Amino acid sequence: MWSFWGSYLAFLPLLSVLFRSAAAVSFDCKKVLAGGVEFKLETLGGYHQVSWIREGLGSEHNTTFKINICDPLELDDPVEKDECSHGTHICGIETLRRGDQTFKDGAYPIMRNYIHEHAEFNPVYTRLKDSASNTDSQKEGLRLEIGGGVKKTGQDKRPQRAVIEFICRKDEDAESDAEGSDEDEDDNGERKRPEWEAAKKTDDGAGGELEFLSYDQDSSRNEDTLRLNWYTPHGCEDAASSGRDTSSSGGWGFFSWFFFIIFMGLLVFIIFTAWINYTRNGARGWDLLPYSDIIRDVPYILGDWGRKIVSTLNGGGARGGYSAV
């Protein structure tokens, strides 16, 4: 009995990977549908980065977030390339500076389109006007919640998640913001620290600005969350074409659940039939599967079917059956 389950259970990880691959929800920045509005974010693709700088005792800790929402990052540094591989779109790189010396403290993926036992890519889209938050509902744009990354700290593996709000900012708003950002002194007349503040923001090269908000390490949820605001004309609904959408999220719809139920039903049927064939008939190998005789005959059936098609297409007018008398 144990030999049956041992040999059969060996196939379950493969089945799990195949199913998760088939059911995985991908992120296509060319067409994001939320709340009946289609947002097109492909112009925001390409490499961007923002940094989060903290000062310690005689040291400076810098986390740089490298971002490409549309395509996986192309990294050259060996440490970054090793840790942020397999379809990483957002990678956090930690460095520590003491005096004139800078040390790389590690890297970890945050947004990654890759099957992992500790994290899921699973993008969720929300139209800001449909948000449950009163503050967010006053904004125009799109919220993207997405994950897939894992941060390894010793034996601990913490899932990573990114929350990016693409907030509508028209060209005239961008010009007024630029005019009001020339102040370099605080209320006391002291010089600000522009390197800290400037590192949190970057021009996206498409008429907008990407801003780092926070990196929350929530111990109660066993999850770390990177929050970004992306002020862009592509977050405006009048810049997007209207579409029809029955849901404001990227969760599973009717067909996803339908195929999931079909898959689970077939899996239960195969396991139960294999167990019956093993216990009652002592079957092994292919004989464990239901309709094993038919499965063996499939290649021959397909071969005969193919020959008949070829014969029909190449027939020279030969007549079958009885000849007329």
JSON list of C-alpha atoms in Angstrom, two decimals, residues 8 263-274:
[
{"chain": "A", "resi": 8, "resn": "TYR", "atom": "CA", "xyz": [1.74, 8.30, -6.79]},
{"chain": "A", "resi": 263, "resn": "PHE", "atom": "CA", "xyz": [-9.17, 20.19, -12.48]},
{"chain": "A", "resi": 264, "resn": "MET", "atom": "CA", "xyz": [-9.82, 19.17, -8.85]},
{"chain": "A", "resi": 265, "resn": "GLY", "atom": "CA", "xyz": [-12.61, 16.81, -9.92]},
{"chain": "A", "resi": 266, "resn": "LEU", "atom": "CA", "xyz": [-10.34, 15.08, -12.44]},
{"chain": "A", "resi": 267, "resn": "LEU", "atom": "CA", "xyz": [-7.55, 14.85, -9.87]},
{"chain": "A", "resi": 268, "resn": "VAL", "atom": "CA", "xyz": [-9.85, 13.21, -7.29]},
{"chain": "A", "resi": 269, "resn": "PHE", "atom": "CA", "xyz": [-11.20, 10.81, -9.94]},
{"chain": "A", "resi": 270, "resn": "ILE", "atom": "CA", "xyz": [-7.70, 9.77, -11.05]},
{"chain": "A", "resi": 271, "resn": "ILE", "atom": "CA", "xyz": [-6.47, 9.22, -7.47]},
{"chain": "A", "resi": 272, "resn": "PHE", "atom": "CA", "xyz": [-9.58, 7.22, -6.48]},
{"chain": "A", "resi": 273, "resn": "THR", "atom": "CA", "xyz": [-9.46, 5.05, -9.62]},
{"chain": "A", "resi": 274, "resn": "ALA", "atom": "CA", "xyz": [-5.74, 4.41, -9.20]}
]
